[in-house]
mmCIF file of C-alpha atoms in Angstrom:
data_model
loop_
_atom_site.group_PDB
_atom_site.id
_atom_site.type_symbol
_atom_site.label_atom_id
_atom_site.label_comp_id
_atom_site.label_asym_id
_atom_site.label_seq_id
_atom_site.Cartn_x
_atom_site.Cartn_y
_atom_site.Cartn_z
ATOM 1 C CA ASP X 24 92.723 165.823 141.246
ATOM 2 C CA ALA X 25 92.130 162.578 143.100
ATOM 3 C CA GLY X 26 94.063 159.584 141.888
ATOM 4 C CA VAL X 27 92.807 156.034 141.584
ATOM 5 C CA THR X 28 91.086 155.046 144.807
ATOM 6 C CA GLN X 29 90.669 151.489 146.024
ATOM 7 C CA SER X 30 88.799 150.012 148.937
ATOM 8 C CA PRO X 31 89.315 148.393 151.297
ATOM 9 C CA THR X 32 93.051 148.815 151.894
ATOM 10 C CA HIS X 33 93.405 145.554 153.784
ATOM 11 C CA LEU X 34 91.234 142.472 153.987
ATOM 12 C CA ILE X 35 91.524 139.156 155.797
ATOM 13 C CA LYS X 36 89.359 136.289 154.578
ATOM 14 C CA THR X 37 89.091 132.566 155.193
ATOM 15 C CA ARG X 38 89.503 129.900 152.522
ATOM 16 C CA GLY X 39 86.290 129.329 150.600
ATOM 17 C CA GLN X 40 84.911 132.796 151.250
ATOM 18 C CA GLN X 41 84.135 135.415 148.628
ATOM 19 C CA VAL X 42 85.559 138.927 148.379
ATOM 20 C CA THR X 43 84.673 142.108 146.486
ATOM 21 C CA LEU X 44 87.251 144.801 145.826
ATOM 22 C CA ARG X 45 86.316 148.263 144.608
ATOM 23 C CA CYS X 46 88.023 150.859 142.465
ATOM 24 C CA SER X 47 87.295 154.410 141.329
ATOM 25 C CA PRO X 48 89.373 155.653 138.389
ATOM 26 C CA ILE X 49 90.911 159.058 137.860
ATOM 27 C CA SER X 50 88.261 161.499 136.673
ATOM 28 C CA GLY X 51 88.005 161.337 132.886
ATOM 29 C CA HIS X 52 89.602 157.891 132.632
ATOM 30 C CA LYS X 53 87.346 155.348 130.975
ATOM 31 C CA SER X 54 89.540 152.269 131.205
ATOM 32 C CA VAL X 55 90.057 150.264 134.374
ATOM 33 C CA SER X 56 92.370 147.290 134.748
ATOM 34 C CA TRP X 57 93.003 144.868 137.595
ATOM 35 C CA TYR X 58 96.331 143.284 138.463
ATOM 36 C CA GLN X 59 97.449 140.777 141.068
ATOM 37 C CA GLN X 60 100.892 141.123 142.612
ATOM 38 C CA VAL X 61 102.324 138.416 144.823
ATOM 39 C CA LEU X 62 105.354 139.179 146.950
ATOM 40 C CA GLY X 63 108.586 139.412 144.988
ATOM 41 C CA GLN X 64 106.960 139.379 141.549
ATOM 42 C CA GLY X 65 105.739 141.914 139.047
ATOM 43 C CA PRO X 66 101.989 142.564 138.735
ATOM 44 C CA GLN X 67 100.002 140.036 136.684
ATOM 45 C CA PHE X 68 97.121 141.178 134.475
ATOM 46 C CA ILE X 69 93.664 139.987 135.491
ATOM 47 C CA PHE X 70 91.072 142.099 133.624
ATOM 48 C CA GLN X 71 90.656 145.229 131.563
ATOM 49 C CA TYR X 72 87.406 147.120 131.091
ATOM 50 C CA TYR X 73 86.733 150.017 128.773
ATOM 51 C CA GLU X 74 83.395 151.775 128.450
ATOM 52 C CA LYS X 75 81.825 149.024 130.570
ATOM 53 C CA GLU X 76 82.950 146.256 128.232
ATOM 54 C CA GLU X 77 85.547 143.613 129.022
ATOM 55 C CA ARG X 78 88.527 144.195 126.754
ATOM 56 C CA GLY X 79 90.881 141.573 128.075
ATOM 57 C CA ARG X 80 91.224 138.760 130.546
ATOM 58 C CA GLY X 81 94.418 137.287 131.921
ATOM 59 C CA ASN X 82 95.217 133.700 132.784
ATOM 60 C CA PHE X 83 93.091 133.510 135.919
ATOM 61 C CA PRO X 84 90.381 130.963 136.812
ATOM 62 C CA ASP X 85 86.673 131.643 136.504
ATOM 63 C CA ARG X 86 86.561 132.313 140.246
ATOM 64 C CA PHE X 87 87.729 135.788 139.290
ATOM 65 C CA SER X 88 85.168 138.135 137.772
ATOM 66 C CA ALA X 89 84.820 141.870 137.364
ATOM 67 C CA ARG X 90 82.532 144.542 136.063
ATOM 68 C CA GLN X 91 82.587 148.240 135.279
ATOM 69 C CA PHE X 92 79.746 150.587 136.123
ATOM 70 C CA PRO X 93 78.319 153.543 134.146
ATOM 71 C CA ASN X 94 80.416 155.949 136.253
ATOM 72 C CA TYR X 95 83.513 153.907 135.213
ATOM 73 C CA SER X 96 84.147 152.558 138.698
ATOM 74 C CA SER X 97 84.817 148.848 138.908
ATOM 75 C CA GLU X 98 84.554 145.827 141.163
ATOM 76 C CA LEU X 99 86.671 142.702 141.235
ATOM 77 C CA ASN X 100 85.077 139.598 142.743
ATOM 78 C CA VAL X 101 86.895 136.476 143.786
ATOM 79 C CA ASN X 102 84.911 133.400 144.822
ATOM 80 C CA ALA X 103 85.980 130.294 146.706
ATOM 81 C CA LEU X 104 89.160 131.905 147.992
ATOM 82 C CA LEU X 105 92.352 129.870 148.113
ATOM 83 C CA LEU X 106 95.473 130.502 150.151
ATOM 84 C CA GLY X 107 97.261 131.318 146.884
ATOM 85 C CA ASP X 108 94.931 134.260 146.286
ATOM 86 C CA SER X 109 96.748 136.160 149.026
ATOM 87 C CA ALA X 110 98.304 139.106 147.216
ATOM 88 C CA LEU X 111 98.198 142.830 146.577
ATOM 89 C CA TYR X 112 95.357 143.602 144.168
ATOM 90 C CA LEU X 113 95.988 146.680 142.097
ATOM 91 C CA CYS X 114 93.525 148.706 140.117
ATOM 92 C CA ALA X 115 94.791 150.989 137.366
ATOM 93 C CA SER X 116 93.035 153.502 135.168
ATOM 94 C CA SER X 117 93.934 155.042 131.835
ATOM 95 C CA LEU X 118 92.372 157.450 129.381
ATOM 96 C CA SER X 119 91.902 154.842 126.690
ATOM 97 C CA ASP X 120 92.355 151.144 126.045
ATOM 98 C CA ARG X 121 95.185 151.703 123.564
ATOM 99 C CA GLY X 122 98.642 150.366 124.200
ATOM 100 C CA GLY X 123 100.329 153.748 124.484
ATOM 101 C CA SER X 124 98.006 155.061 127.182
ATOM 102 C CA PRO X 125 99.878 154.960 130.513
ATOM 103 C CA LEU X 126 98.302 153.167 133.450
ATOM 104 C CA HIS X 127 98.036 154.893 136.811
ATOM 105 C CA PHE X 128 97.724 152.601 139.811
ATOM 106 C CA GLY X 129 95.771 152.950 143.015
ATOM 107 C CA ASN X 130 97.252 152.109 146.408
ATOM 108 C CA GLY X 131 95.987 148.548 146.193
ATOM 109 C CA THR X 132 94.055 146.184 148.399
ATOM 110 C CA ARG X 133 96.132 143.716 150.353
ATOM 111 C CA LEU X 134 94.190 140.473 150.631
ATOM 112 C CA THR X 135 95.223 137.812 153.116
ATOM 113 C CA VAL X 136 93.529 134.416 152.920
ATOM 114 C CA THR X 137 93.903 132.201 155.989
ATOM 115 C CA GLN I 24 111.393 132.680 127.551
ATOM 116 C CA LYS I 25 109.623 135.265 129.661
ATOM 117 C CA GLU I 26 108.012 138.094 127.729
ATOM 118 C CA VAL I 27 109.687 140.826 129.781
ATOM 119 C CA GLU I 28 112.888 140.102 131.678
ATOM 120 C CA GLN I 29 114.780 142.085 134.267
ATOM 121 C CA ASN I 30 117.668 141.304 136.557
ATOM 122 C CA SER I 31 116.144 140.947 140.019
ATOM 123 C CA GLY I 32 119.140 142.523 141.764
ATOM 124 C CA PRO I 33 119.656 143.914 144.265
ATOM 125 C CA LEU I 34 121.605 146.581 142.418
ATOM 126 C CA SER I 35 123.669 148.351 145.029
ATOM 127 C CA VAL I 36 124.981 151.807 144.140
ATOM 128 C CA PRO I 37 126.673 154.475 146.254
ATOM 129 C CA GLU I 38 124.899 157.773 146.741
ATOM 130 C CA GLY I 39 125.625 160.154 143.874
ATOM 131 C CA ALA I 40 126.465 157.395 141.384
ATOM 132 C CA ILE I 41 124.556 156.320 138.283
ATOM 133 C CA ALA I 42 122.230 153.330 138.546
ATOM 134 C CA SER I 43 121.738 151.452 135.273
ATOM 135 C CA LEU I 44 118.793 149.089 134.870
ATOM 136 C CA ASN I 45 118.042 146.899 131.887
ATOM 137 C CA CYS I 46 114.941 145.236 130.513
ATOM 138 C CA THR I 47 114.551 142.937 127.524
ATOM 139 C CA TYR I 48 111.280 142.059 125.809
ATOM 140 C CA SER I 49 110.237 139.373 123.372
ATOM 141 C CA ASP I 50 107.482 141.018 121.270
ATOM 142 C CA ARG I 51 109.138 142.778 118.321
ATOM 143 C CA GLY I 52 105.886 144.623 117.633
ATOM 144 C CA SER I 53 105.919 146.485 120.956
ATOM 145 C CA GLN I 54 105.606 150.223 120.438
ATOM 146 C CA SER I 55 105.563 151.683 123.932
ATOM 147 C CA PHE I 56 107.441 151.002 127.133
ATOM 148 C CA PHE I 57 106.998 152.090 130.705
ATOM 149 C CA TRP I 58 109.109 152.221 133.852
ATOM 150 C CA TYR I 59 107.391 152.107 137.207
ATOM 151 C CA ARG I 60 108.929 152.634 140.634
ATOM 152 C CA GLN I 61 107.538 150.660 143.558
ATOM 153 C CA TYR I 62 108.481 151.303 147.155
ATOM 154 C CA SER I 63 108.150 148.409 149.562
ATOM 155 C CA GLY I 64 104.506 147.876 150.475
ATOM 156 C CA LYS I 65 103.288 150.540 148.040
ATOM 157 C CA SER I 66 101.780 150.496 144.568
ATOM 158 C CA PRO I 67 103.711 151.080 141.316
ATOM 159 C CA GLU I 68 104.224 154.701 140.285
ATOM 160 C CA LEU I 69 104.796 155.631 136.652
ATOM 161 C CA ILE I 70 108.112 157.437 136.254
ATOM 162 C CA MET I 71 108.931 157.170 132.546
ATOM 163 C CA SER I 72 107.289 156.276 129.272
ATOM 164 C CA ILE I 73 109.142 155.955 125.976
ATOM 165 C CA TYR I 74 107.810 155.326 122.513
ATOM 166 C CA SER I 75 110.657 155.994 120.093
ATOM 167 C CA ASN I 76 114.172 154.726 119.649
ATOM 168 C CA GLY I 77 116.806 156.747 121.432
ATOM 169 C CA ASP I 78 116.874 158.523 124.771
ATOM 170 C CA LYS I 79 114.247 160.326 126.781
ATOM 171 C CA GLU I 80 115.297 162.400 129.756
ATOM 172 C CA ASP I 81 113.159 163.547 132.677
ATOM 173 C CA GLY I 82 115.052 165.107 135.549
ATOM 174 C CA ARG I 83 117.543 162.574 136.913
ATOM 175 C CA PHE I 84 115.961 159.751 134.904
ATOM 176 C CA THR I 85 116.887 158.750 131.356
ATOM 177 C CA ALA I 86 115.135 155.980 129.449
ATOM 178 C CA GLN I 87 116.885 154.426 126.472
ATOM 179 C CA LEU I 88 115.129 152.328 123.849
ATOM 180 C CA ASN I 89 116.678 150.061 121.245
ATOM 181 C CA LYS I 90 113.930 148.286 119.307
ATOM 182 C CA ALA I 91 116.351 146.393 117.052
ATOM 183 C CA SER I 92 117.945 144.750 120.081
ATOM 184 C CA GLN I 93 114.659 144.617 121.986
ATOM 185 C CA TYR I 94 115.852 146.256 125.157
ATOM 186 C CA VAL I 95 114.942 149.306 127.148
ATOM 187 C CA SER I 96 117.057 150.703 129.941
ATOM 188 C CA LEU I 97 116.685 153.206 132.739
ATOM 189 C CA LEU I 98 119.489 155.366 134.085
ATOM 190 C CA ILE I 99 119.195 157.121 137.421
ATOM 191 C CA ARG I 100 121.777 159.887 137.745
ATOM 192 C CA ASP I 101 122.991 161.267 141.078
ATOM 193 C CA SER I 102 121.293 158.389 142.903
ATOM 194 C CA GLN I 103 119.754 159.277 146.263
ATOM 195 C CA PRO I 104 118.764 157.016 149.169
ATOM 196 C CA SER I 105 115.142 157.897 148.309
ATOM 197 C CA ASP I 106 115.656 156.117 144.963
ATOM 198 C CA SER I 107 115.915 152.799 146.814
ATOM 199 C CA ALA I 108 112.960 150.858 145.459
ATOM 200 C CA THR I 109 112.003 148.168 142.962
ATOM 201 C CA TYR I 110 111.872 149.333 139.364
ATOM 202 C CA LEU I 111 109.415 147.569 137.082
ATOM 203 C CA CYS I 112 109.636 147.505 133.304
ATOM 204 C CA ALA I 113 106.256 147.147 131.550
ATOM 205 C CA VAL I 114 105.330 146.534 127.926
ATOM 206 C CA PRO I 115 101.755 146.694 126.579
ATOM 207 C CA ALA I 116 100.382 143.599 124.887
ATOM 208 C CA ALA I 117 96.984 143.473 123.190
ATOM 209 C CA GLY I 118 94.975 146.580 124.002
ATOM 210 C CA ASN I 119 96.422 148.161 127.104
ATOM 211 C CA LYS I 120 97.282 144.983 128.986
ATOM 212 C CA LEU I 121 100.693 145.510 130.555
ATOM 213 C CA THR I 122 103.191 142.702 130.854
ATOM 214 C CA PHE I 123 105.604 143.419 133.678
ATOM 215 C CA GLY I 124 109.071 142.169 134.323
ATOM 216 C CA GLY I 125 109.847 140.844 137.762
ATOM 217 C CA GLY I 126 111.469 144.105 138.778
ATOM 218 C CA THR I 127 114.981 145.166 139.764
ATOM 219 C CA ARG I 128 115.582 146.101 143.376
ATOM 220 C CA VAL I 129 117.853 149.117 143.747
ATOM 221 C CA LEU I 130 119.665 149.955 146.979
ATOM 222 C CA VAL I 131 121.351 153.348 147.223
ATOM 223 C CA LYS I 132 123.845 153.442 150.051
ATOM 224 C CA PRO I 133 124.730 156.777 151.725
#
């Protein structure tokens, strides 16, 4: 079975631009979460979606938004990019939105903002 | 106080030895705990999950949970150079939001 797939793998953007990252969960997984990981730190929670509804939002500005589609895939949008948005963006899927349901991560999208 | 804390390392161990990693957490209500392995430039990979007090063994990995003391540990037996990576401890908060520690970098020297 295919794992979590993310696209693109790498992206270079200029400050002020907008970016859209895409994620397809493992087949049968209905929950998708987004994390940001800057170099040398653990991943930080951005959003969780379950059955197309937002179930949680981390401490990120309103420039970050996301949505989940009927096929459970998801997009993360970031507007007005800042240099500090440069990071590895990770998508994870899980069977449910309950705390004991393990998250499985995709390979990530590395975003560089210049 | 950070919600999930790990020693950043690096933890240097000789090949064949036991690597011992620790993680402390602040939420006494936490019920499940996860260890992820992350190679440089790659995404985190789930290697262990533990839900009950005591030990859980999976191959060369053993996770130990002590809820009273609010710590979870990971032992890697017979460490191999391929075990060199950053190990992330993660604890679910509300729903399935994971709070990660900063990770412990492990270096296994041949």
